[in-house]
Short mmCIF file of C-alpha atoms (C1' of nucleotides) in Angstrom, two decimals:
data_model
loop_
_atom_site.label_atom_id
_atom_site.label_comp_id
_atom_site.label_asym_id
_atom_site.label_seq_id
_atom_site.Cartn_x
_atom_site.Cartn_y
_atom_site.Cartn_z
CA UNK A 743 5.45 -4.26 -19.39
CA UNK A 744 3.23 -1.95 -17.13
CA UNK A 745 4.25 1.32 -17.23
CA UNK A 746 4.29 1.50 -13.42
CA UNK A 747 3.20 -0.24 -10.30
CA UNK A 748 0.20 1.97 -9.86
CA UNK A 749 -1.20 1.01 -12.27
CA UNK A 750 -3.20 -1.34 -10.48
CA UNK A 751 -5.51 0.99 -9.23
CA UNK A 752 -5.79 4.31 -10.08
CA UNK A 753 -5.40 6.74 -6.98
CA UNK A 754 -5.99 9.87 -8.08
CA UNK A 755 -4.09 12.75 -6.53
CA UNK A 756 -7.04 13.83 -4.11
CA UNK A 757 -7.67 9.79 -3.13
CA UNK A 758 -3.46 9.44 -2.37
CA UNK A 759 -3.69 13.07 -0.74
CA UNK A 760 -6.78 11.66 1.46
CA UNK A 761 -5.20 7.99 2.09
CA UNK A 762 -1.83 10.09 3.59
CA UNK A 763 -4.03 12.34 5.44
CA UNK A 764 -5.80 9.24 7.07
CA UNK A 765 -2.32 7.41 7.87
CA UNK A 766 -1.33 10.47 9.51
CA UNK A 767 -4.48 10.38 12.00
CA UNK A 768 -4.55 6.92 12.46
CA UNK A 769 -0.62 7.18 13.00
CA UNK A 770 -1.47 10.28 15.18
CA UNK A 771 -3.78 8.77 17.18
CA UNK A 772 -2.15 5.59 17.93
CA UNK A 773 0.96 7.33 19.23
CA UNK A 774 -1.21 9.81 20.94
CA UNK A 775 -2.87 7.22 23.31
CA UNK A 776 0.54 4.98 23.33
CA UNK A 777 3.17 7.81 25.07
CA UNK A 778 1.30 11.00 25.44
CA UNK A 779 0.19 13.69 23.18
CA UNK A 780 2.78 16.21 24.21
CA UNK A 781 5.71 13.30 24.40
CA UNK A 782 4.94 12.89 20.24
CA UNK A 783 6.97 15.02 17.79
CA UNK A 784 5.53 15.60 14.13
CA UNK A 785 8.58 13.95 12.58
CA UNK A 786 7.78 10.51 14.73
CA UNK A 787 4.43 10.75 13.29
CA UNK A 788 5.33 11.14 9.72
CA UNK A 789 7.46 8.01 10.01
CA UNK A 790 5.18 5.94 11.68
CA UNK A 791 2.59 6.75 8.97
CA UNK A 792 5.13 5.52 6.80
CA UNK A 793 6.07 9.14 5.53
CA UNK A 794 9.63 9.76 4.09
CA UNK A 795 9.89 13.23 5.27
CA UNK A 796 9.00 14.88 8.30
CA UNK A 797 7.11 17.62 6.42
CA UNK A 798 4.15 15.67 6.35
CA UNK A 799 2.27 16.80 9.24
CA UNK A 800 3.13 20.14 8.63
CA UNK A 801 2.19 19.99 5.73
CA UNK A 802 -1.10 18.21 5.60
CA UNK A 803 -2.23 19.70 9.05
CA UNK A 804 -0.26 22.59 9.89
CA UNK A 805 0.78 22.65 13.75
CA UNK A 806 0.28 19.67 16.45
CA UNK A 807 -2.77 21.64 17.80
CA UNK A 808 -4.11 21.28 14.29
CA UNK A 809 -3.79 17.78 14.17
CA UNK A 810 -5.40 17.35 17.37
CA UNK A 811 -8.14 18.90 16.47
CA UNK A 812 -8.54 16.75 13.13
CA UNK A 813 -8.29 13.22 15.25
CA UNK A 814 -11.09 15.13 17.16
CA UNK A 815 -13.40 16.06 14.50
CA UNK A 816 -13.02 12.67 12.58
CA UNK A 817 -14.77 11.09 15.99
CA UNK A 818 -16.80 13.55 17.31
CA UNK A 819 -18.90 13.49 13.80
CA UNK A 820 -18.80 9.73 13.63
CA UNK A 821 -20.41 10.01 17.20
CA UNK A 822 -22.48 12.62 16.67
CA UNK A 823 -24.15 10.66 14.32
CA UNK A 824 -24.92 7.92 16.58
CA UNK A 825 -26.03 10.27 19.29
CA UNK A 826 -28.41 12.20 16.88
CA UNK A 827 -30.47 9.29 15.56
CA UNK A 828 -30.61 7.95 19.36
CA UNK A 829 -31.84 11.10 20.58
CA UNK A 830 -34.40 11.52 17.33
CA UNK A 831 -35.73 7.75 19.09
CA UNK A 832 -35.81 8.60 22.60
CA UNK A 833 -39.31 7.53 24.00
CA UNK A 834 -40.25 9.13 26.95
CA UNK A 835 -38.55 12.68 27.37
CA UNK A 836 -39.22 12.58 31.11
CA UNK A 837 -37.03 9.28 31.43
CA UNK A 838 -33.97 10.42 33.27
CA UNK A 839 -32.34 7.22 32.08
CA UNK A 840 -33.02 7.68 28.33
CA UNK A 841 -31.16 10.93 28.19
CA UNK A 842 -28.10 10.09 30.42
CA UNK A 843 -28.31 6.64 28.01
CA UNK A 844 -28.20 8.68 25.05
CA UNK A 845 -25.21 10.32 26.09
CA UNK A 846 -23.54 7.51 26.81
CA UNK A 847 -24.12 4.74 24.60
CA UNK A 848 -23.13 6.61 21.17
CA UNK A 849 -19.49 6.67 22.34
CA UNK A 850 -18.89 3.85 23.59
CA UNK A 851 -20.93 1.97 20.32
CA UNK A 852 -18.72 3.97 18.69
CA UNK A 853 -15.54 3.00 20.28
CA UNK A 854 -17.22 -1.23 19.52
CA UNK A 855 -17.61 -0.01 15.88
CA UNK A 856 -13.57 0.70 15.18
CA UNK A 857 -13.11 -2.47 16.98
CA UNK A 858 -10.17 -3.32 18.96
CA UNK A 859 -7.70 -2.04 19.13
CA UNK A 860 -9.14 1.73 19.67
CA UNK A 861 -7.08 5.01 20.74
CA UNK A 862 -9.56 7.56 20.48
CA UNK A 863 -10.51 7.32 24.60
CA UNK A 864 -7.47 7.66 25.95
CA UNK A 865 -6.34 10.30 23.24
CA UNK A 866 -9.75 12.29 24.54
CA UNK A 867 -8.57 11.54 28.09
CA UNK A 868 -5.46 13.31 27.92
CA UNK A 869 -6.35 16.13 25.54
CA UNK A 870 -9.46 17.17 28.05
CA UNK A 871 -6.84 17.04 31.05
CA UNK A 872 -3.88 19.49 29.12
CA UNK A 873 -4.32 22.89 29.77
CA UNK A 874 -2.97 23.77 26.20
CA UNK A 875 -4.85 21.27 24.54
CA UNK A 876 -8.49 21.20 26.31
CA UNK A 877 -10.23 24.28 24.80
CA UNK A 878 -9.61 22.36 21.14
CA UNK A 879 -11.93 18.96 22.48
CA UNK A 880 -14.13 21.44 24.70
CA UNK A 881 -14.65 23.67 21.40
CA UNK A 882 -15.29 20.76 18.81
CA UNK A 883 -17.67 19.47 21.77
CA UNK A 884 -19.60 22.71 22.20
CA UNK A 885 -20.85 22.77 18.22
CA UNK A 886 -22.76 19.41 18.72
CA UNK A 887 -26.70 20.21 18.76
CA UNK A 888 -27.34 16.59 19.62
CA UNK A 889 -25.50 17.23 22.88
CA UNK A 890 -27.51 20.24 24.22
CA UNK A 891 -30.44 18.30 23.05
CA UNK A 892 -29.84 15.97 25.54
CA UNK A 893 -28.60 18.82 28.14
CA UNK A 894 -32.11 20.58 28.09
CA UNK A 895 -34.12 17.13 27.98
CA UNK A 896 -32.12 16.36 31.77
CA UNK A 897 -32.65 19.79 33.44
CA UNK A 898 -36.44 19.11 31.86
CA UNK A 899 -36.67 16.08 33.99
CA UNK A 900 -34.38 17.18 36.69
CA UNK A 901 -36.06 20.71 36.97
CA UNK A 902 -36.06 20.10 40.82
CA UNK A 903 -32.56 20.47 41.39
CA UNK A 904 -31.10 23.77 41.86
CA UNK A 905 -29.18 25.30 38.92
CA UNK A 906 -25.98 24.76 40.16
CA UNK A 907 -26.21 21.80 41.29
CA UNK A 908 -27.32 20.43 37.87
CA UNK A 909 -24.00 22.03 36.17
CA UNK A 910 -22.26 20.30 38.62
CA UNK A 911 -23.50 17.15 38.23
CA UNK A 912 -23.45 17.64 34.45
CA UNK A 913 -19.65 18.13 34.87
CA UNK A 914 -19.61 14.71 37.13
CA UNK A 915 -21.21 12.93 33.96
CA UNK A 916 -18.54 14.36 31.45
CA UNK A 917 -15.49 13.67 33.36
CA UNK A 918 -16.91 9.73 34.81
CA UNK A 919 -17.78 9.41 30.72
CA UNK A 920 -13.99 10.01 29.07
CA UNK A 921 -12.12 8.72 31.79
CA UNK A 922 -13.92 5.90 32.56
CA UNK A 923 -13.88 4.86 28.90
CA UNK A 924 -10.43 5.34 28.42
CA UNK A 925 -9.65 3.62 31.73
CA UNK A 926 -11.19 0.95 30.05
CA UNK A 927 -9.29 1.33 27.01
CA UNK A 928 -6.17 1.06 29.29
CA UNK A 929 -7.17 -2.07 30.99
CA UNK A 930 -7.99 -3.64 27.04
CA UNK A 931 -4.40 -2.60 26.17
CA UNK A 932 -2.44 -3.62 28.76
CA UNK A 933 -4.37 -7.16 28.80
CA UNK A 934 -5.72 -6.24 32.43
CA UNK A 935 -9.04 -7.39 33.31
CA UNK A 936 -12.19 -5.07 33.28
CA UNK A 937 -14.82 -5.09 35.20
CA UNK A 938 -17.11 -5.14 32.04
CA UNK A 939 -16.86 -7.99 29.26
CA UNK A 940 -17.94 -5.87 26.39
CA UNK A 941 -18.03 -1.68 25.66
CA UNK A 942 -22.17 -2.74 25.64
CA UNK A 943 -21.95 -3.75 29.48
CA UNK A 944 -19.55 -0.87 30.22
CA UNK A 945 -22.17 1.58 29.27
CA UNK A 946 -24.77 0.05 31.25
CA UNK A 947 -22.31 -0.04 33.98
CA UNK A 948 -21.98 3.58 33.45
CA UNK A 949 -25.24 4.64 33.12
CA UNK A 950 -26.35 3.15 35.61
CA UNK A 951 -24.15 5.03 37.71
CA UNK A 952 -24.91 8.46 36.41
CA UNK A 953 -28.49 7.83 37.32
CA UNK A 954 -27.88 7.03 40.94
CA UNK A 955 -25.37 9.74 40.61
CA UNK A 956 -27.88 12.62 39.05
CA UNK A 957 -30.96 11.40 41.26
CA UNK A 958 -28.93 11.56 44.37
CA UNK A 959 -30.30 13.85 46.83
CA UNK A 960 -28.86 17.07 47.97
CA UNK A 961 -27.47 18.00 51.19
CA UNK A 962 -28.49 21.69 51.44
CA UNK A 963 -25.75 22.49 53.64
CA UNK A 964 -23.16 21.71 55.93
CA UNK B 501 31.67 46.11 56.73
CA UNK B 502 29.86 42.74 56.41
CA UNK B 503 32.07 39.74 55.81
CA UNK B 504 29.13 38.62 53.33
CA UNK B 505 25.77 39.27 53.02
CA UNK B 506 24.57 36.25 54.19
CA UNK B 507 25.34 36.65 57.88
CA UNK B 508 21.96 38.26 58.84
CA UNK B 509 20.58 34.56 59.00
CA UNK B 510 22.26 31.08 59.43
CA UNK B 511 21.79 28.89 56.87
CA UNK B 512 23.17 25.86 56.93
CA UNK B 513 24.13 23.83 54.31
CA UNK B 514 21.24 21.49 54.74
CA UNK B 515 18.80 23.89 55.31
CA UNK B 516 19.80 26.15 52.37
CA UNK B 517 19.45 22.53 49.92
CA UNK B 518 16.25 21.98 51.46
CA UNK B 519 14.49 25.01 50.79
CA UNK B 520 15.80 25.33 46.89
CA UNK B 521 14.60 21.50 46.96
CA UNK B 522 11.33 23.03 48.17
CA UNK B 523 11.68 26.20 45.78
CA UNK B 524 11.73 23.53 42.94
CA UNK B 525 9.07 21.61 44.13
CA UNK B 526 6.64 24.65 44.02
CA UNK B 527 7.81 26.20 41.01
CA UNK B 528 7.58 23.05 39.28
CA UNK B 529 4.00 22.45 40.30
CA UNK B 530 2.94 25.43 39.50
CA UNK B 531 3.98 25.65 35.83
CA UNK B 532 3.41 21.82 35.71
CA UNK B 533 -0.59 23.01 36.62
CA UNK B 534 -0.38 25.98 34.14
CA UNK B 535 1.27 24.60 31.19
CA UNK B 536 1.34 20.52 31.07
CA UNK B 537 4.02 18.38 32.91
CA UNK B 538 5.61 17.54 29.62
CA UNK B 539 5.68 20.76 27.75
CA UNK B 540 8.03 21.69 31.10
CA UNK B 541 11.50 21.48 31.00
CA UNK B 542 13.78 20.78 33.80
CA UNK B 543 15.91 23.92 32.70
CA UNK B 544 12.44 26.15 32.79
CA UNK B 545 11.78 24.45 36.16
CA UNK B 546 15.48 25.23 37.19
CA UNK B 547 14.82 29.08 36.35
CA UNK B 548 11.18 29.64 37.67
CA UNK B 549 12.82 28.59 40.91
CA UNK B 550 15.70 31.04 40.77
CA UNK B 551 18.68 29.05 40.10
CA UNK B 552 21.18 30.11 38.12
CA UNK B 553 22.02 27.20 37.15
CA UNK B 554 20.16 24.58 34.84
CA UNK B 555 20.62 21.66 36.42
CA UNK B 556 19.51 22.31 39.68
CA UNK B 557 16.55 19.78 39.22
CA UNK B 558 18.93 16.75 37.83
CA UNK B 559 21.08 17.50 40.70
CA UNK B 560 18.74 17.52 43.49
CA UNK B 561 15.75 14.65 41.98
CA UNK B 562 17.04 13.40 39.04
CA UNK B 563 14.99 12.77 36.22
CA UNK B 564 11.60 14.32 35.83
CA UNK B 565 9.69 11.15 36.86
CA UNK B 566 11.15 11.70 40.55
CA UNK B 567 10.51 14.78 40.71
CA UNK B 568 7.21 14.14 39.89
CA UNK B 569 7.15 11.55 42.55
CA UNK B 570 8.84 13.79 45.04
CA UNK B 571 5.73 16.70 44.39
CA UNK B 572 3.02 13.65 44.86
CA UNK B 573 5.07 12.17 47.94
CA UNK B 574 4.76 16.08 49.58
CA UNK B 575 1.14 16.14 49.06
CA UNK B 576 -0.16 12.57 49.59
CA UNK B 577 1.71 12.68 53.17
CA UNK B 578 -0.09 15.92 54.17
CA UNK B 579 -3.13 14.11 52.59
CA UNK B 580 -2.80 10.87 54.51
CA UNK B 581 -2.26 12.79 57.56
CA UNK B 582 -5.78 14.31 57.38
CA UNK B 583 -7.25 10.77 56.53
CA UNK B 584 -5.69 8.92 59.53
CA UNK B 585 -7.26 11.22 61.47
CA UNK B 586 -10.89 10.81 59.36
CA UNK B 587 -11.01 7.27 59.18
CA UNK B 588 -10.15 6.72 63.52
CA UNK B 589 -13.57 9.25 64.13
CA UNK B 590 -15.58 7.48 61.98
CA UNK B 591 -18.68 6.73 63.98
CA UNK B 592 -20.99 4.02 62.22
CA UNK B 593 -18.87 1.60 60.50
CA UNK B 594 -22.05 0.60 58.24
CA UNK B 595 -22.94 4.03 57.02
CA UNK B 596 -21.70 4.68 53.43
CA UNK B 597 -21.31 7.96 53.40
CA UNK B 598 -19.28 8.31 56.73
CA UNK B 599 -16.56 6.23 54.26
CA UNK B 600 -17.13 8.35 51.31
CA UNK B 601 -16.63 11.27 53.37
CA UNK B 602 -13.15 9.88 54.44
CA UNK B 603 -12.72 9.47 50.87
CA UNK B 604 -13.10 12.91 49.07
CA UNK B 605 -12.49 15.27 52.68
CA UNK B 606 -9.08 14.99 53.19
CA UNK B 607 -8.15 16.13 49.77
CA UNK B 608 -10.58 18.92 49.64
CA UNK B 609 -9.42 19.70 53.07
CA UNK B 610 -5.60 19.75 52.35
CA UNK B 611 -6.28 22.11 49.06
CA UNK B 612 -8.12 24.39 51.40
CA UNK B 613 -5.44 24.35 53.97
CA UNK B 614 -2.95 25.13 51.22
CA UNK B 615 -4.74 28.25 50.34
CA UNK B 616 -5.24 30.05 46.76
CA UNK B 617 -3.93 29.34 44.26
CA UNK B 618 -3.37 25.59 44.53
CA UNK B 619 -1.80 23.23 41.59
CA UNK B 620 -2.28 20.07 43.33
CA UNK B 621 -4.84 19.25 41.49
CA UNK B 622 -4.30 20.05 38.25
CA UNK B 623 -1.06 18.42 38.65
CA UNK B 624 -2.66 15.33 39.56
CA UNK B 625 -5.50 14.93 37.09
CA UNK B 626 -2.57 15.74 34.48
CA UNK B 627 -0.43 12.63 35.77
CA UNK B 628 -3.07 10.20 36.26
CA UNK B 629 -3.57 11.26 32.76
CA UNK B 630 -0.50 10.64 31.20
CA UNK B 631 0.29 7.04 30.25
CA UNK B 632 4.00 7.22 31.39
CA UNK B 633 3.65 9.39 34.54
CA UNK B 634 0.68 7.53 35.54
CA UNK B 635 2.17 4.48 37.37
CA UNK B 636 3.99 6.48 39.43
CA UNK B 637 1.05 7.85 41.12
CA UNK B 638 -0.58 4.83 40.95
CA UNK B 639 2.46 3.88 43.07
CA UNK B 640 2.82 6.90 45.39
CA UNK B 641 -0.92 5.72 46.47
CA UNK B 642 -1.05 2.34 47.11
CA UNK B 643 0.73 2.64 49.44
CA UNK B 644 -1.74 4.36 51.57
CA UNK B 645 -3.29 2.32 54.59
CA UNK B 646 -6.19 4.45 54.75
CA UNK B 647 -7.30 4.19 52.01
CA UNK B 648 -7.60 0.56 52.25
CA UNK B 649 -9.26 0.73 55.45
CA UNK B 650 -11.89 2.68 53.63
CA UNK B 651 -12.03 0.36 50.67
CA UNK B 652 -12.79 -2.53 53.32
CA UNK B 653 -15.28 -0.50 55.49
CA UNK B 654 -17.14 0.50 51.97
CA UNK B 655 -16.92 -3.25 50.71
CA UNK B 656 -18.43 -4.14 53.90
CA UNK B 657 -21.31 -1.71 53.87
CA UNK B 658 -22.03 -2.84 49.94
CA UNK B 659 -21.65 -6.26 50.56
CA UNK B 660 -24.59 -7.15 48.38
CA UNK B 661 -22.69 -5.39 45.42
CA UNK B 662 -21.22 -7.99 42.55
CA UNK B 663 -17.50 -7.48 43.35
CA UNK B 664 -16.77 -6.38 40.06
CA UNK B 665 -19.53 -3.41 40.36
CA UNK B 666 -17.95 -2.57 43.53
CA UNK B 667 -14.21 -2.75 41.75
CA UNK B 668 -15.57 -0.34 38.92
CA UNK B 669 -17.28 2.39 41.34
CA UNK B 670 -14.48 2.40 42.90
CA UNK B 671 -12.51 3.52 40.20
CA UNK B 672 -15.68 5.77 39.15
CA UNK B 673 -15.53 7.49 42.75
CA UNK B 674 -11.55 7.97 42.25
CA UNK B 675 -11.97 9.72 38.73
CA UNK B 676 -14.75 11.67 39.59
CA UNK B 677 -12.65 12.73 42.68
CA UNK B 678 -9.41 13.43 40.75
CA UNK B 679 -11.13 15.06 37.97
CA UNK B 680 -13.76 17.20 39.51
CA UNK B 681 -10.71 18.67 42.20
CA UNK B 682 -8.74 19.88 39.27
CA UNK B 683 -11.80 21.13 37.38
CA UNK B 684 -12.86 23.25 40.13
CA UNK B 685 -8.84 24.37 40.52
CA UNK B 686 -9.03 25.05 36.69
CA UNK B 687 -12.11 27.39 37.47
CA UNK B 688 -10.63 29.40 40.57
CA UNK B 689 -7.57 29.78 38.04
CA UNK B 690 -9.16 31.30 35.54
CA UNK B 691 -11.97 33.51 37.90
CA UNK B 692 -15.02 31.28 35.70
CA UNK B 693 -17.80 31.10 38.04
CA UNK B 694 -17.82 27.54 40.13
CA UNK B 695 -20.86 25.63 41.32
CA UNK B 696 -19.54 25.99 45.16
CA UNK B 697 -18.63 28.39 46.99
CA UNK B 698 -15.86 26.62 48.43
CA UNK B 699 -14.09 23.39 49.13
CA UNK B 700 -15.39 22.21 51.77
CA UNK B 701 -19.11 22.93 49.72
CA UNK B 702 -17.90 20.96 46.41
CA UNK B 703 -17.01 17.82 49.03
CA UNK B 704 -20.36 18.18 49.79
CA UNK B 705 -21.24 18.26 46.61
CA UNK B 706 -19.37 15.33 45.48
CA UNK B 707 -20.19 13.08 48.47
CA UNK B 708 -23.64 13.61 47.62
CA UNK B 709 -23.17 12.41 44.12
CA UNK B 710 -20.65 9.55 45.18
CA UNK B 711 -23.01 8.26 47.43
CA UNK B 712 -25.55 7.99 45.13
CA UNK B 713 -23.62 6.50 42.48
CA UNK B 714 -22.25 4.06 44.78
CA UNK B 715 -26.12 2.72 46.00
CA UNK B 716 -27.16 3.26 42.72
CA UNK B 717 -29.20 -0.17 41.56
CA UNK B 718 -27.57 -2.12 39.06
CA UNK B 719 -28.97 -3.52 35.83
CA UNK B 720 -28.48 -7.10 35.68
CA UNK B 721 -28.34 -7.59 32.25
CA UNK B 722 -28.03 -6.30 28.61
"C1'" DC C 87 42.93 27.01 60.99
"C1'" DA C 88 42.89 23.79 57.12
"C1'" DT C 89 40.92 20.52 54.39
"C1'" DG C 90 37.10 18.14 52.30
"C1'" DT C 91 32.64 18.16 50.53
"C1'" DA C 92 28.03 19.56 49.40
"C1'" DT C 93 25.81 23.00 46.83
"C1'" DT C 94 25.38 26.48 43.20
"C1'" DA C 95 27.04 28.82 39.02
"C1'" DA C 96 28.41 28.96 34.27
"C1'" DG C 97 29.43 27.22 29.96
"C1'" DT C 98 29.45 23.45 26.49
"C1'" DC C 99 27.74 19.64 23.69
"C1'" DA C 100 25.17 16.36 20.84
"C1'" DA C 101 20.57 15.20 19.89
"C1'" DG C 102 16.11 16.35 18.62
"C1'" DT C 103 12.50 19.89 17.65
"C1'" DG C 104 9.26 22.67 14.32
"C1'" DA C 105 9.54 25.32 10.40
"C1'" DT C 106 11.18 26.67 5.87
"C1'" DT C 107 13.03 25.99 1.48
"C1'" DG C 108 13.61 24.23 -3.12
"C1'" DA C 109 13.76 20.18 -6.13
"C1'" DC C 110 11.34 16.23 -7.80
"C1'" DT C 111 7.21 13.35 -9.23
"C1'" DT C 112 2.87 12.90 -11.12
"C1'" DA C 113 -2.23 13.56 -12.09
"C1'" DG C 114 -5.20 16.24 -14.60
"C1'" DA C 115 -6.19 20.60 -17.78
"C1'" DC C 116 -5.55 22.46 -22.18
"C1'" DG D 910 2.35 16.56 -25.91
"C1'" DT D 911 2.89 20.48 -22.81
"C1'" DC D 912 1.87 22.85 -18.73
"C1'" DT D 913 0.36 23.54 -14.07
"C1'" DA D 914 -0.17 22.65 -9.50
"C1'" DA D 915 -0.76 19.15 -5.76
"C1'" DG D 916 1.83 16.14 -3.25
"C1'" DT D 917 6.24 14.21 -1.66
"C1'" DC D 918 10.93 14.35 -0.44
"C1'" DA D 919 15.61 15.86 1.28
"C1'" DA D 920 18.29 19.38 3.28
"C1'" DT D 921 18.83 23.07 6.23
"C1'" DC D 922 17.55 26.72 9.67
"C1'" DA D 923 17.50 28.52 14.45
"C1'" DC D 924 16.20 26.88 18.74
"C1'" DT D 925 15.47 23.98 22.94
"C1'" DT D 926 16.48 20.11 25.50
"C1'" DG D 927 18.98 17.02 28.95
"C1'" DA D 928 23.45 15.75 30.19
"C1'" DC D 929 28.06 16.81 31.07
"C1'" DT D 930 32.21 19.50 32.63
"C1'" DT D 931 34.49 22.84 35.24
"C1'" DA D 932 34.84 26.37 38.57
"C1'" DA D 933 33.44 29.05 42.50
"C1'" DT D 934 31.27 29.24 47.01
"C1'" DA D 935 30.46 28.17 51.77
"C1'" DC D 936 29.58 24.98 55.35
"C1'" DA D 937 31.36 20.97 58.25
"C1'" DT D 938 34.74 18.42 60.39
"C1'" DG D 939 38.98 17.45 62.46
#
DNA sequence: CATGTATTAAGTCAAGTGATTGACTTAGAC
DNA sequence: GTCTAAGTCAATCACTTGACTTAATACATG
């Protein structure tokens, strides 16, 4: 007779705290993208993470903004990585294309890597666009060094175009990136077509774009 | 003595529903802008607007969604209005960025007109946003004949795009216009320096990218 | 003038929310 | 084997929410 069903394998208490903590996120996440951050409650996602009580959350993350932040951090470092080891390979720093490339590709290789079905773009979608939520996704965005890497190799190659302008066009690049991905995302859900067959053509899509976009010239007034 | 104190105008009974119906409709934008459609409820909207009572909303839209609608409706129209008007001056029918112009003006235009502060925008990017709220929207602007005139003028002028390219810069040029509006809205909000000085500058701005992105050469493979 | 009706006010209700609490289980330390 | 603390669970708290009911107000119509 086994003493107990757990026997089986041998989660210790930090491993079963851990597995929780990812059901939670994954739970989080899912529910997130599916009806809107805002639309969730705590005690829907401790159920749907299979969670007894509704104490989980809470307990595990503290408030929703907490949480938020969490599904944020598990991403951002998993593309962070990507982005760093692209960067640390970039050929020619005066290559407009490289840079905008590497700040493209390592999310959207990350979003191929979870495999379908993925949450995290629409989830990033709606968190930038709340005004309560947005300074946790700008914050967690700001500590990335890979990211300003890339933000002084562009103005390097881009040294022509006047300050503001470049700021401007940076903010283009952000906002076309995370809602362009999760419009994407969308489209994969809801079984619509996409323009792109695979997240590997999306990028290129994209990039492309954002070069015509940051070469473009500049109407000096009007 | 004064029978009441309403005598020193003549309301009538419709005109007294229609401007609370209007008193709701700003004060709901407004702290929709400010504080996330979602996290508002009707009651808060109900009070902001100076009704005593809390169901002023249900009673005069129903259900958030419609009042939702009912702010898009109020600011597409004024919208549309401006873009009829575009889209008959347009001079060359082959120059791209007479269309894009017709494409980004009319909102810039109408937030200008409304004058500082303006929530449009915020309230917009928000909805589009939001997987529930977003079909509405969706709705509320298909049905705008403008706006396929310009997407036929533009698919004539890039008539050597692949049609899905052209399908996905379309969407590009629609986030980047949706996006960038409330960004800028989000900046005069909080007093954080913007790249332009004002709207009519950051149409510029973003017709200058737009076009750009939209002749941008397209990578044919990998 | 009288009656009906649209609008606003005020109060109530069940359902659902985040947070707190204390009891229970169990893995690891001694 | 006992003890401790992490992790889970169930119950409860005060509060907010949308929906509903009822009453008061004031305009419109005959």
């Amino acid at each position: 007779m086994v003493m107990m069903n757990k026997v089986d394998d041998n989660p210790s208490r930090a491993e079963r705290a851990h597995a929780t903590r990812e059901l939670i996120l994954t739970a989080a996440e899912r529910l997130f993208a599916e009806h809107g951050v805002l639309a969730v409650s705590n005690r829907q996602v401790s159920e749907a993470a299979g969670q007894g009580n509704n104490t989980a959350v809470g307990y595990h993350f503290g408030t929703k903004a907490d949480l938020v932040r969490a599904i944020a951090r598990k991403h951002l470092a998993q593309i962070e990585e990507i982005r760093q080891r692209m960067v640390a390979d970039i050929g020619d720093p005066a290559d407009v294309r490289a840079w905008i490339t590497c700040l493209v590709r390592p999310v959207t290789e990350h979003l191929a890597e979870v495999g379908s079905p993925t949450w995290f773009a629409r989830f990033g979608a709606q968190v930038m666009t709340d005004p309560t939520l947005r300074p946790i996704l700008v914050e967690e965005t700001q500590s990335s060094p890979s990211l300003v890497r890339i933000l002084s190799g562009l103005n390097a190659c881009l040294s022509d175009l006047p300050d503001d302008v470049r700021a401007e066009r940076y903010d283009m690049a952000r906002q076309l990136l995370v809602h362009m991905i999760a419009e994407r995302e969308r489209a994969l859900a809801d079984n619509t077509p996409t323009p792109r067959a695979s997240w590997h053509d999306a990028a290129t899509g994209l990039v492309d774009a954002l070069v015509g976009l940051w070469l473009a010239p500049v109407t000096n007034d009007s």
